Amino acid sequence: MNELLSGERVSEEDYRKKAEVNMVNLVREAQESKKKIILSAMVAALTIVAAFPLFLLSGILEMENWLRVLLIAIGLVVVCGGIVIACILDREAGAFECPDCNTRFVPDMKSYVMGAHTLTKRKLVCPHCGAHRYCKKVLTK
């Protein structure tokens, strides 16, 4: 397993050192993925908090139509921008694992956005076996 993670043959004396380096790298990658997922959730929440008052004000207050349209347009830009940023962060955090062949992969943005999803799974096409299944989100690639 250690040789697979390091991508080379490991001698007996270097085995422990390589094992420690590989474990540290896996832990670091998992921590970075968790940070990206948390940041993605924060961006989504901030987007809602920023856009909701714009929509609310445009519907409640008396104002010129051009100003109402401007508030709605700004709100839509905030929502779309927030969704794009949250998707980019979430897609790059970790990988998805195919339930058929257990291959881990990062989908392209179109597949990620268009794939039906639950909180922990997304329906994707595995690049290795071609299966179109709900792939589980994992923190390490």
mmCIF file of N, CA and C in Angstrom:
data_model
loop_
_atom_site.group_PDB
_atom_site.id
_atom_site.type_symbol
_atom_site.label_atom_id
_atom_site.label_comp_id
_atom_site.label_asym_id
_atom_site.label_seq_id
_atom_site.Cartn_x
_atom_site.Cartn_y
_atom_site.Cartn_z
ATOM 1 N N MET A 1 0.832 -1.190 0.000
ATOM 2 C CA MET A 1 0.000 0.000 0.000
ATOM 3 C C MET A 1 0.878 1.256 0.000
ATOM 4 N N ASN A 2 1.918 1.222 0.815
ATOM 5 C CA ASN A 2 2.820 2.362 0.905
ATOM 6 C C ASN A 2 3.479 2.634 -0.443
ATOM 7 N N GLU A 3 3.845 1.583 -1.169
ATOM 8 C CA GLU A 3 4.458 1.753 -2.484
ATOM 9 C C GLU A 3 3.473 2.340 -3.480
ATOM 10 N N LEU A 4 2.222 1.967 -3.383
ATOM 11 C CA LEU A 4 1.200 2.533 -4.269
ATOM 12 C C LEU A 4 1.018 4.023 -4.012
ATOM 13 N N LEU A 5 0.966 4.419 -2.742
ATOM 14 C CA LEU A 5 0.776 5.821 -2.397
ATOM 15 C C LEU A 5 1.968 6.682 -2.798
ATOM 16 N N SER A 6 3.174 6.127 -2.664
ATOM 17 C CA SER A 6 4.363 6.909 -3.005
ATOM 18 C C SER A 6 4.692 6.812 -4.487
ATOM 19 N N GLY A 7 4.136 5.834 -5.197
ATOM 20 C CA GLY A 7 4.344 5.712 -6.630
ATOM 21 C C GLY A 7 5.703 5.171 -7.019
ATOM 22 N N GLU A 8 6.371 4.477 -6.110
ATOM 23 C CA GLU A 8 7.690 3.921 -6.394
ATOM 24 C C GLU A 8 7.970 2.761 -5.458
ATOM 25 N N ARG A 9 8.966 1.961 -5.825
ATOM 26 C CA ARG A 9 9.405 0.885 -4.950
ATOM 27 C C ARG A 9 10.103 1.486 -3.742
ATOM 28 N N VAL A 10 9.781 0.977 -2.554
ATOM 29 C CA VAL A 10 10.355 1.507 -1.314
ATOM 30 C C VAL A 10 11.206 0.419 -0.666
ATOM 31 N N SER A 11 12.436 0.785 -0.337
ATOM 32 C CA SER A 11 13.327 -0.175 0.318
ATOM 33 C C SER A 11 12.904 -0.360 1.772
ATOM 34 N N GLU A 12 13.404 -1.417 2.390
ATOM 35 C CA GLU A 12 13.050 -1.743 3.775
ATOM 36 C C GLU A 12 13.364 -0.598 4.735
ATOM 37 N N GLU A 13 14.532 0.028 4.573
ATOM 38 C CA GLU A 13 14.927 1.082 5.514
ATOM 39 C C GLU A 13 14.139 2.375 5.320
ATOM 40 N N ASP A 14 13.660 2.622 4.100
ATOM 41 C CA ASP A 14 12.874 3.835 3.843
ATOM 42 C C ASP A 14 11.374 3.632 4.062
ATOM 43 N N TYR A 15 10.980 2.394 4.340
ATOM 44 C CA TYR A 15 9.553 2.076 4.430
ATOM 45 C C TYR A 15 8.828 2.920 5.478
ATOM 46 N N ARG A 16 9.343 2.995 6.688
ATOM 47 C CA ARG A 16 8.680 3.755 7.772
ATOM 48 C C ARG A 16 8.615 5.242 7.432
ATOM 49 N N LYS A 17 9.710 5.771 6.915
ATOM 50 C CA LYS A 17 9.751 7.193 6.584
ATOM 51 C C LYS A 17 8.706 7.521 5.504
ATOM 52 N N LYS A 18 8.641 6.688 4.468
ATOM 53 C CA LYS A 18 7.654 6.907 3.397
ATOM 54 C C LYS A 18 6.233 6.745 3.923
ATOM 55 N N ALA A 19 6.020 5.788 4.798
ATOM 56 C CA ALA A 19 4.692 5.570 5.371
ATOM 57 C C ALA A 19 4.240 6.802 6.156
ATOM 58 N N GLU A 20 5.150 7.371 6.935
ATOM 59 C CA GLU A 20 4.809 8.569 7.709
ATOM 60 C C GLU A 20 4.512 9.750 6.793
ATOM 61 N N VAL A 21 5.335 9.924 5.763
ATOM 62 C CA VAL A 21 5.111 11.019 4.815
ATOM 63 C C VAL A 21 3.766 10.854 4.110
ATOM 64 N N ASN A 22 3.450 9.636 3.691
ATOM 65 C CA ASN A 22 2.174 9.377 3.009
ATOM 66 C C ASN A 22 0.986 9.631 3.936
ATOM 67 N N MET A 23 1.085 9.228 5.187
ATOM 68 C CA MET A 23 -0.009 9.454 6.136
ATOM 69 C C MET A 23 -0.202 10.940 6.406
ATOM 70 N N VAL A 24 0.899 11.665 6.563
ATOM 71 C CA VAL A 24 0.808 13.113 6.785
ATOM 72 C C VAL A 24 0.154 13.787 5.591
ATOM 73 N N ASN A 25 0.518 13.369 4.379
ATOM 74 C CA ASN A 25 -0.080 13.951 3.176
ATOM 75 C C ASN A 25 -1.574 13.658 3.083
ATOM 76 N N LEU A 26 -1.980 12.442 3.438
ATOM 77 C CA LEU A 26 -3.404 12.096 3.409
ATOM 78 C C LEU A 26 -4.198 12.911 4.425
ATOM 79 N N VAL A 27 -3.649 13.068 5.622
ATOM 80 C CA VAL A 27 -4.325 13.849 6.661
ATOM 81 C C VAL A 27 -4.422 15.312 6.232
ATOM 82 N N ARG A 28 -3.348 15.854 5.661
ATOM 83 C CA ARG A 28 -3.348 17.247 5.204
ATOM 84 C C ARG A 28 -4.384 17.454 4.084
ATOM 85 N N GLU A 29 -4.450 16.510 3.156
ATOM 86 C CA GLU A 29 -5.422 16.613 2.070
ATOM 87 C C GLU A 29 -6.852 16.568 2.601
ATOM 88 N N ALA A 30 -7.121 15.693 3.568
ATOM 89 C CA ALA A 30 -8.454 15.608 4.163
ATOM 90 C C ALA A 30 -8.810 16.898 4.887
ATOM 91 N N GLN A 31 -7.850 17.494 5.598
ATOM 92 C CA GLN A 31 -8.109 18.751 6.306
ATOM 93 C C GLN A 31 -8.393 19.889 5.331
ATOM 94 N N GLU A 32 -7.629 19.958 4.245
ATOM 95 C CA GLU A 32 -7.860 20.998 3.244
ATOM 96 C C GLU A 32 -9.225 20.827 2.589
ATOM 97 N N SER A 33 -9.623 19.585 2.341
ATOM 98 C CA SER A 33 -10.941 19.329 1.756
ATOM 99 C C SER A 33 -12.053 19.759 2.706
ATOM 100 N N LYS A 34 -11.890 19.473 3.996
ATOM 101 C CA LYS A 34 -12.894 19.899 4.975
ATOM 102 C C LYS A 34 -13.011 21.415 5.008
ATOM 103 N N LYS A 35 -11.864 22.112 4.948
ATOM 104 C CA LYS A 35 -11.883 23.570 4.942
ATOM 105 C C LYS A 35 -12.622 24.102 3.721
ATOM 106 N N LYS A 36 -12.395 23.499 2.562
ATOM 107 C CA LYS A 36 -13.069 23.941 1.341
ATOM 108 C C LYS A 36 -14.577 23.702 1.431
ATOM 109 N N ILE A 37 -14.977 22.582 2.006
ATOM 110 C CA ILE A 37 -16.409 22.292 2.147
ATOM 111 C C ILE A 37 -17.059 23.287 3.101
ATOM 112 N N ILE A 38 -16.396 23.587 4.208
ATOM 113 C CA ILE A 38 -16.925 24.577 5.167
ATOM 114 C C ILE A 38 -16.994 25.946 4.520
ATOM 115 N N LEU A 39 -15.961 26.332 3.786
ATOM 116 C CA LEU A 39 -15.954 27.618 3.092
ATOM 117 C C LEU A 39 -17.060 27.679 2.058
ATOM 118 N N SER A 40 -17.309 26.585 1.366
ATOM 119 C CA SER A 40 -18.396 26.523 0.389
ATOM 120 C C SER A 40 -19.751 26.747 1.058
ATOM 121 N N ALA A 41 -19.971 26.123 2.202
ATOM 122 C CA ALA A 41 -21.225 26.312 2.946
ATOM 123 C C ALA A 41 -21.360 27.750 3.435
ATOM 124 N N MET A 42 -20.236 28.334 3.870
ATOM 125 C CA MET A 42 -20.277 29.725 4.329
ATOM 126 C C MET A 42 -20.593 30.676 3.177
ATOM 127 N N VAL A 43 -20.037 30.423 2.004
ATOM 128 C CA VAL A 43 -20.325 31.255 0.828
ATOM 129 C C VAL A 43 -21.810 31.148 0.471
ATOM 130 N N ALA A 44 -22.363 29.947 0.512
ATOM 131 C CA ALA A 44 -23.776 29.758 0.211
ATOM 132 C C ALA A 44 -24.655 30.518 1.207
ATOM 133 N N ALA A 45 -24.327 30.429 2.488
ATOM 134 C CA ALA A 45 -25.103 31.139 3.511
ATOM 135 C C ALA A 45 -24.972 32.651 3.349
ATOM 136 N N LEU A 46 -23.770 33.130 3.093
ATOM 137 C CA LEU A 46 -23.548 34.560 2.894
ATOM 138 C C LEU A 46 -24.290 35.071 1.661
ATOM 139 N N THR A 47 -24.362 34.262 0.646
ATOM 140 C CA THR A 47 -25.098 34.629 -0.565
ATOM 141 C C THR A 47 -26.571 34.850 -0.248
ATOM 142 N N ILE A 48 -27.141 33.955 0.508
ATOM 143 C CA ILE A 48 -28.560 34.091 0.882
ATOM 144 C C ILE A 48 -28.768 35.329 1.739
ATOM 145 N N VAL A 49 -27.877 35.524 2.709
ATOM 146 C CA VAL A 49 -27.992 36.685 3.600
ATOM 147 C C VAL A 49 -27.843 37.992 2.826
ATOM 148 N N ALA A 50 -27.001 38.015 1.805
ATOM 149 C CA ALA A 50 -26.779 39.241 1.034
ATOM 150 C C ALA A 50 -27.893 39.500 0.024
ATOM 151 N N ALA A 51 -28.413 38.460 -0.611
ATOM 152 C CA ALA A 51 -29.394 38.650 -1.683
ATOM 153 C C ALA A 51 -30.821 38.814 -1.165
ATOM 154 N N PHE A 52 -31.178 38.149 -0.097
ATOM 155 C CA PHE A 52 -32.559 38.186 0.399
ATOM 156 C C PHE A 52 -33.047 39.613 0.691
ATOM 157 N N PRO A 53 -32.257 40.437 1.383
ATOM 158 C CA PRO A 53 -32.740 41.805 1.636
ATOM 159 C C PRO A 53 -32.966 42.619 0.362
ATOM 160 N N LEU A 54 -32.160 42.373 -0.673
ATOM 161 C CA LEU A 54 -32.360 43.092 -1.932
ATOM 162 C C LEU A 54 -33.708 42.745 -2.557
ATOM 163 N N PHE A 55 -34.038 41.452 -2.571
ATOM 164 C CA PHE A 55 -35.325 41.026 -3.111
ATOM 165 C C PHE A 55 -36.482 41.538 -2.252
ATOM 166 N N LEU A 56 -36.291 41.481 -0.950
ATOM 167 C CA LEU A 56 -37.321 41.941 -0.018
ATOM 168 C C LEU A 56 -37.595 43.437 -0.191
ATOM 169 N N LEU A 57 -36.532 44.233 -0.245
ATOM 170 C CA LEU A 57 -36.688 45.683 -0.405
ATOM 171 C C LEU A 57 -37.339 46.037 -1.742
ATOM 172 N N SER A 58 -36.979 45.311 -2.791
ATOM 173 C CA SER A 58 -37.556 45.624 -4.099
ATOM 174 C C SER A 58 -39.053 45.339 -4.142
ATOM 175 N N GLY A 59 -39.525 44.445 -3.305
ATOM 176 C CA GLY A 59 -40.954 44.130 -3.289
ATOM 177 C C GLY A 59 -41.759 44.946 -2.293
ATOM 178 N N ILE A 60 -41.134 45.420 -1.224
ATOM 179 C CA ILE A 60 -41.860 46.098 -0.150
ATOM 180 C C ILE A 60 -41.943 47.605 -0.351
ATOM 181 N N LEU A 61 -40.825 48.221 -0.678
ATOM 182 C CA LEU A 61 -40.754 49.678 -0.735
ATOM 183 C C LEU A 61 -41.342 50.257 -2.021
ATOM 184 N N GLU A 62 -41.881 51.470 -1.895
ATOM 185 C CA GLU A 62 -42.331 52.223 -3.060
ATOM 186 C C GLU A 62 -41.105 52.818 -3.733
ATOM 187 N N MET A 63 -40.928 52.530 -5.011
ATOM 188 C CA MET A 63 -39.774 53.069 -5.728
ATOM 189 C C MET A 63 -40.045 53.033 -7.220
ATOM 190 N N GLU A 64 -39.191 53.708 -7.947
ATOM 191 C CA GLU A 64 -39.280 53.691 -9.404
ATOM 192 C C GLU A 64 -39.031 52.265 -9.909
ATOM 193 N N ASN A 65 -39.632 51.948 -11.039
ATOM 194 C CA ASN A 65 -39.469 50.603 -11.595
ATOM 195 C C ASN A 65 -38.016 50.293 -11.959
ATOM 196 N N TRP A 66 -37.279 51.281 -12.473
ATOM 197 C CA TRP A 66 -35.890 51.038 -12.844
ATOM 198 C C TRP A 66 -35.047 50.685 -11.619
ATOM 199 N N LEU A 67 -35.359 51.290 -10.467
ATOM 200 C CA LEU A 67 -34.633 51.000 -9.244
ATOM 201 C C LEU A 67 -34.982 49.598 -8.729
ATOM 202 N N ARG A 68 -36.247 49.237 -8.855
ATOM 203 C CA ARG A 68 -36.694 47.895 -8.462
ATOM 204 C C ARG A 68 -35.980 46.829 -9.310
ATOM 205 N N VAL A 69 -35.925 47.070 -10.620
ATOM 206 C CA VAL A 69 -35.243 46.139 -11.523
ATOM 207 C C VAL A 69 -33.751 46.058 -11.192
ATOM 208 N N LEU A 70 -33.162 47.195 -10.857
ATOM 209 C CA LEU A 70 -31.745 47.231 -10.497
ATOM 210 C C LEU A 70 -31.472 46.403 -9.235
ATOM 211 N N LEU A 71 -32.321 46.545 -8.218
ATOM 212 C CA LEU A 71 -32.153 45.757 -6.985
ATOM 213 C C LEU A 71 -32.280 44.256 -7.255
ATOM 214 N N ILE A 72 -33.262 43.901 -8.070
ATOM 215 C CA ILE A 72 -33.455 42.484 -8.408
ATOM 216 C C ILE A 72 -32.257 41.964 -9.207
ATOM 217 N N ALA A 73 -31.758 42.777 -10.146
ATOM 218 C CA ALA A 73 -30.606 42.362 -10.953
ATOM 219 C C ALA A 73 -29.367 42.176 -10.081
ATOM 220 N N ILE A 74 -29.133 43.091 -9.161
ATOM 221 C CA ILE A 74 -27.991 42.962 -8.249
ATOM 222 C C ILE A 74 -28.147 41.702 -7.393
ATOM 223 N N GLY A 75 -29.359 41.455 -6.911
ATOM 224 C CA GLY A 75 -29.622 40.248 -6.122
ATOM 225 C C GLY A 75 -29.349 38.977 -6.918
ATOM 226 N N LEU A 76 -29.753 38.964 -8.193
ATOM 227 C CA LEU A 76 -29.509 37.794 -9.035
ATOM 228 C C LEU A 76 -28.016 37.587 -9.308
ATOM 229 N N VAL A 77 -27.283 38.687 -9.498
ATOM 230 C CA VAL A 77 -25.828 38.583 -9.694
ATOM 231 C C VAL A 77 -25.172 38.014 -8.439
ATOM 232 N N VAL A 78 -25.595 38.476 -7.268
ATOM 233 C CA VAL A 78 -25.047 37.965 -6.005
ATOM 234 C C VAL A 78 -25.349 36.473 -5.858
ATOM 235 N N VAL A 79 -26.578 36.066 -6.157
ATOM 236 C CA VAL A 79 -26.964 34.655 -6.038
ATOM 237 C C VAL A 79 -26.166 33.796 -7.020
ATOM 238 N N CYS A 80 -26.097 34.213 -8.282
ATOM 239 C CA CYS A 80 -25.362 33.426 -9.284
ATOM 240 C C CYS A 80 -23.876 33.349 -8.953
ATOM 241 N N GLY A 81 -23.291 34.466 -8.549
ATOM 242 C CA GLY A 81 -21.879 34.460 -8.174
ATOM 243 C C GLY A 81 -21.612 33.564 -6.984
ATOM 244 N N GLY A 82 -22.479 33.617 -5.993
ATOM 245 C CA GLY A 82 -22.320 32.765 -4.813
ATOM 246 C C GLY A 82 -22.439 31.288 -5.146
ATOM 247 N N ILE A 83 -23.383 30.952 -6.014
ATOM 248 C CA ILE A 83 -23.551 29.555 -6.416
ATOM 249 C C ILE A 83 -22.316 29.067 -7.165
ATOM 250 N N VAL A 84 -21.788 29.881 -8.066
ATOM 251 C CA VAL A 84 -20.592 29.492 -8.833
ATOM 252 C C VAL A 84 -19.409 29.263 -7.903
ATOM 253 N N ILE A 85 -19.169 30.186 -6.986
ATOM 254 C CA ILE A 85 -18.040 30.057 -6.058
ATOM 255 C C ILE A 85 -18.218 28.829 -5.165
ATOM 256 N N ALA A 86 -19.432 28.616 -4.652
ATOM 257 C CA ALA A 86 -19.685 27.454 -3.786
ATOM 258 C C ALA A 86 -19.478 26.151 -4.557
ATOM 259 N N CYS A 87 -19.916 26.100 -5.808
ATOM 260 C CA CYS A 87 -19.733 24.885 -6.622
ATOM 261 C C CYS A 87 -18.258 24.615 -6.891
ATOM 262 N N ILE A 88 -17.502 25.648 -7.218
ATOM 263 C CA ILE A 88 -16.073 25.476 -7.485
ATOM 264 C C ILE A 88 -15.364 24.945 -6.244
ATOM 265 N N LEU A 89 -15.643 25.539 -5.093
ATOM 266 C CA LEU A 89 -15.000 25.096 -3.855
ATOM 267 C C LEU A 89 -15.384 23.664 -3.502
ATOM 268 N N ASP A 90 -16.665 23.330 -3.638
ATOM 269 C CA ASP A 90 -17.128 21.998 -3.264
ATOM 270 C C ASP A 90 -16.593 20.932 -4.220
ATOM 271 N N ARG A 91 -16.543 21.232 -5.510
ATOM 272 C CA ARG A 91 -16.052 20.260 -6.494
ATOM 273 C C ARG A 91 -14.573 19.946 -6.266
ATOM 274 N N GLU A 92 -13.802 20.965 -5.915
ATOM 275 C CA GLU A 92 -12.365 20.774 -5.717
ATOM 276 C C GLU A 92 -12.030 20.156 -4.362
ATOM 277 N N ALA A 93 -12.987 20.081 -3.471
ATOM 278 C CA ALA A 93 -12.753 19.494 -2.145
ATOM 279 C C ALA A 93 -12.917 17.981 -2.233
ATOM 280 N N GLY A 94 -11.819 17.263 -2.232
ATOM 281 C CA GLY A 94 -11.882 15.808 -2.266
ATOM 282 C C GLY A 94 -12.182 15.278 -3.646
ATOM 283 N N ALA A 95 -12.918 14.172 -3.688
ATOM 284 C CA ALA A 95 -13.235 13.505 -4.947
ATOM 285 C C ALA A 95 -14.532 12.733 -4.774
ATOM 286 N N PHE A 96 -14.953 12.054 -5.834
ATOM 287 C CA PHE A 96 -16.119 11.182 -5.780
ATOM 288 C C PHE A 96 -15.661 9.760 -6.059
ATOM 289 N N GLU A 97 -16.306 8.795 -5.388
ATOM 290 C CA GLU A 97 -15.918 7.392 -5.521
ATOM 291 C C GLU A 97 -17.030 6.617 -6.204
ATOM 292 N N CYS A 98 -16.663 5.930 -7.287
ATOM 293 C CA CYS A 98 -17.622 5.105 -8.029
ATOM 294 C C CYS A 98 -17.993 3.881 -7.191
ATOM 295 N N PRO A 99 -19.300 3.588 -7.041
ATOM 296 C CA PRO A 99 -19.693 2.420 -6.242
ATOM 297 C C PRO A 99 -19.396 1.095 -6.947
ATOM 298 N N ASP A 100 -19.211 1.109 -8.274
ATOM 299 C CA ASP A 100 -18.955 -0.134 -9.004
ATOM 300 C C ASP A 100 -17.485 -0.538 -8.980
ATOM 301 N N CYS A 101 -16.586 0.391 -9.322
ATOM 302 C CA CYS A 101 -15.165 0.037 -9.444
ATOM 303 C C CYS A 101 -14.289 0.697 -8.371
ATOM 304 N N ASN A 102 -14.896 1.513 -7.481
ATOM 305 C CA ASN A 102 -14.196 2.203 -6.391
ATOM 306 C C ASN A 102 -13.112 3.172 -6.858
ATOM 307 N N THR A 103 -13.185 3.617 -8.097
ATOM 308 C CA THR A 103 -12.252 4.618 -8.605
ATOM 309 C C THR A 103 -12.648 5.976 -8.057
ATOM 310 N N ARG A 104 -11.646 6.745 -7.628
ATOM 311 C CA ARG A 104 -11.888 8.110 -7.148
ATOM 312 C C ARG A 104 -11.544 9.089 -8.259
ATOM 313 N N PHE A 105 -12.422 10.067 -8.479
ATOM 314 C CA PHE A 105 -12.209 11.024 -9.554
ATOM 315 C C PHE A 105 -12.853 12.357 -9.205
ATOM 316 N N VAL A 106 -12.365 13.417 -9.865
ATOM 317 C CA VAL A 106 -12.957 14.747 -9.745
ATOM 318 C C VAL A 106 -13.668 15.015 -11.063
ATOM 319 N N PRO A 107 -14.987 15.202 -11.050
ATOM 320 C CA PRO A 107 -15.718 15.411 -12.304
ATOM 321 C C PRO A 107 -15.457 16.795 -12.881
ATOM 322 N N ASP A 108 -15.724 16.935 -14.180
ATOM 323 C CA ASP A 108 -15.631 18.275 -14.763
ATOM 324 C C ASP A 108 -16.805 19.102 -14.252
ATOM 325 N N MET A 109 -16.722 20.419 -14.429
ATOM 326 C CA MET A 109 -17.723 21.320 -13.840
ATOM 327 C C MET A 109 -19.117 21.059 -14.391
ATOM 328 N N LYS A 110 -19.243 20.788 -15.692
ATOM 329 C CA LYS A 110 -20.565 20.539 -16.273
ATOM 330 C C LYS A 110 -21.215 19.305 -15.646
ATOM 331 N N SER A 111 -20.452 18.207 -15.522
ATOM 332 C CA SER A 111 -20.996 16.990 -14.908
ATOM 333 C C SER A 111 -21.367 17.232 -13.455
ATOM 334 N N TYR A 112 -20.546 17.995 -12.763
ATOM 335 C CA TYR A 112 -20.806 18.293 -11.353
ATOM 336 C C TYR A 112 -22.109 19.075 -11.192
ATOM 337 N N VAL A 113 -22.268 20.129 -11.982
ATOM 338 C CA VAL A 113 -23.452 20.991 -11.852
ATOM 339 C C VAL A 113 -24.715 20.273 -12.305
ATOM 340 N N MET A 114 -24.625 19.510 -13.385
ATOM 341 C CA MET A 114 -25.816 18.876 -13.955
ATOM 342 C C MET A 114 -26.203 17.567 -13.257
ATOM 343 N N GLY A 115 -25.310 17.008 -12.440
ATOM 344 C CA GLY A 115 -25.606 15.743 -11.780
ATOM 345 C C GLY A 115 -26.574 15.909 -10.618
ATOM 346 N N ALA A 116 -27.626 15.094 -10.626
ATOM 347 C CA ALA A 116 -28.559 15.096 -9.496
ATOM 348 C C ALA A 116 -27.777 14.721 -8.242
ATOM 349 N N HIS A 117 -28.172 15.276 -7.103
ATOM 350 C CA HIS A 117 -27.372 15.025 -5.907
ATOM 351 C C HIS A 117 -28.188 15.020 -4.629
ATOM 352 N N THR A 118 -27.584 14.366 -3.638
ATOM 353 C CA THR A 118 -28.052 14.435 -2.257
ATOM 354 C C THR A 118 -26.950 15.180 -1.508
ATOM 355 N N LEU A 119 -26.965 15.173 -0.200
ATOM 356 C CA LEU A 119 -25.925 15.877 0.538
ATOM 357 C C LEU A 119 -24.551 15.240 0.378
ATOM 358 N N THR A 120 -24.478 13.917 0.266
ATOM 359 C CA THR A 120 -23.186 13.234 0.227
ATOM 360 C C THR A 120 -22.915 12.492 -1.073
ATOM 361 N N LYS A 121 -23.850 12.472 -2.006
ATOM 362 C CA LYS A 121 -23.676 11.738 -3.260
ATOM 363 C C LYS A 121 -24.122 12.591 -4.436
ATOM 364 N N ARG A 122 -23.553 12.283 -5.599
ATOM 365 C CA ARG A 122 -23.902 12.989 -6.829
ATOM 366 C C ARG A 122 -23.918 11.968 -7.960
ATOM 367 N N LYS A 123 -24.925 12.051 -8.843
ATOM 368 C CA LYS A 123 -25.041 11.104 -9.945
ATOM 369 C C LYS A 123 -24.094 11.524 -11.060
ATOM 370 N N LEU A 124 -23.051 10.706 -11.265
ATOM 371 C CA LEU A 124 -21.991 11.021 -12.211
ATOM 372 C C LEU A 124 -21.656 9.795 -13.054
ATOM 373 N N VAL A 125 -20.947 10.027 -14.151
ATOM 374 C CA VAL A 125 -20.438 8.946 -14.987
ATOM 375 C C VAL A 125 -18.981 8.721 -14.602
ATOM 376 N N CYS A 126 -18.668 7.496 -14.211
ATOM 377 C CA CYS A 126 -17.305 7.153 -13.818
ATOM 378 C C CYS A 126 -16.403 7.152 -15.058
ATOM 379 N N PRO A 127 -15.274 7.871 -15.023
ATOM 380 C CA PRO A 127 -14.383 7.886 -16.183
ATOM 381 C C PRO A 127 -13.653 6.553 -16.395
ATOM 382 N N HIS A 128 -13.623 5.712 -15.370
ATOM 383 C CA HIS A 128 -12.904 4.439 -15.471
ATOM 384 C C HIS A 128 -13.787 3.329 -16.055
ATOM 385 N N CYS A 129 -14.964 3.119 -15.465
ATOM 386 C CA CYS A 129 -15.816 2.004 -15.914
ATOM 387 C C CYS A 129 -17.041 2.453 -16.714
ATOM 388 N N GLY A 130 -17.332 3.752 -16.733
ATOM 389 C CA GLY A 130 -18.454 4.269 -17.517
ATOM 390 C C GLY A 130 -19.816 4.136 -16.847
ATOM 391 N N ALA A 131 -19.852 3.675 -15.604
ATOM 392 C CA ALA A 131 -21.126 3.509 -14.895
ATOM 393 C C ALA A 131 -21.722 4.876 -14.567
ATOM 394 N N HIS A 132 -23.043 4.986 -14.690
ATOM 395 C CA HIS A 132 -23.764 6.221 -14.368
ATOM 396 C C HIS A 132 -24.501 5.976 -13.057
ATOM 397 N N ARG A 133 -23.837 6.291 -11.945
ATOM 398 C CA ARG A 133 -24.344 5.964 -10.617
ATOM 399 C C ARG A 133 -24.193 7.151 -9.664
ATOM 400 N N TYR A 134 -24.838 7.015 -8.499
ATOM 401 C CA TYR A 134 -24.644 7.997 -7.426
ATOM 402 C C TYR A 134 -23.294 7.711 -6.773
ATOM 403 N N CYS A 135 -22.350 8.607 -6.968
ATOM 404 C CA CYS A 135 -21.001 8.447 -6.442
ATOM 405 C C CYS A 135 -20.884 9.192 -5.114
ATOM 406 N N LYS A 136 -20.236 8.552 -4.162
ATOM 407 C CA LYS A 136 -20.084 9.095 -2.816
ATOM 408 C C LYS A 136 -18.951 10.117 -2.771
ATOM 409 N N LYS A 137 -19.168 11.226 -2.059
ATOM 410 C CA LYS A 137 -18.139 12.249 -1.859
ATOM 411 C C LYS A 137 -17.156 11.750 -0.810
ATOM 412 N N VAL A 138 -15.863 11.778 -1.140
ATOM 413 C CA VAL A 138 -14.809 11.398 -0.198
ATOM 414 C C VAL A 138 -13.828 12.560 -0.083
ATOM 415 N N LEU A 139 -13.127 12.652 1.032
ATOM 416 C CA LEU A 139 -12.265 13.799 1.287
ATOM 417 C C LEU A 139 -10.876 13.687 0.659
ATOM 418 N N THR A 140 -10.465 12.490 0.276
ATOM 419 C CA THR A 140 -9.137 12.339 -0.313
ATOM 420 C C THR A 140 -9.245 11.806 -1.734
ATOM 421 N N LYS A 141 -8.305 12.226 -2.544
ATOM 422 C CA LYS A 141 -8.298 11.780 -3.950
ATOM 423 C C LYS A 141 -7.522 10.535 -4.034
#
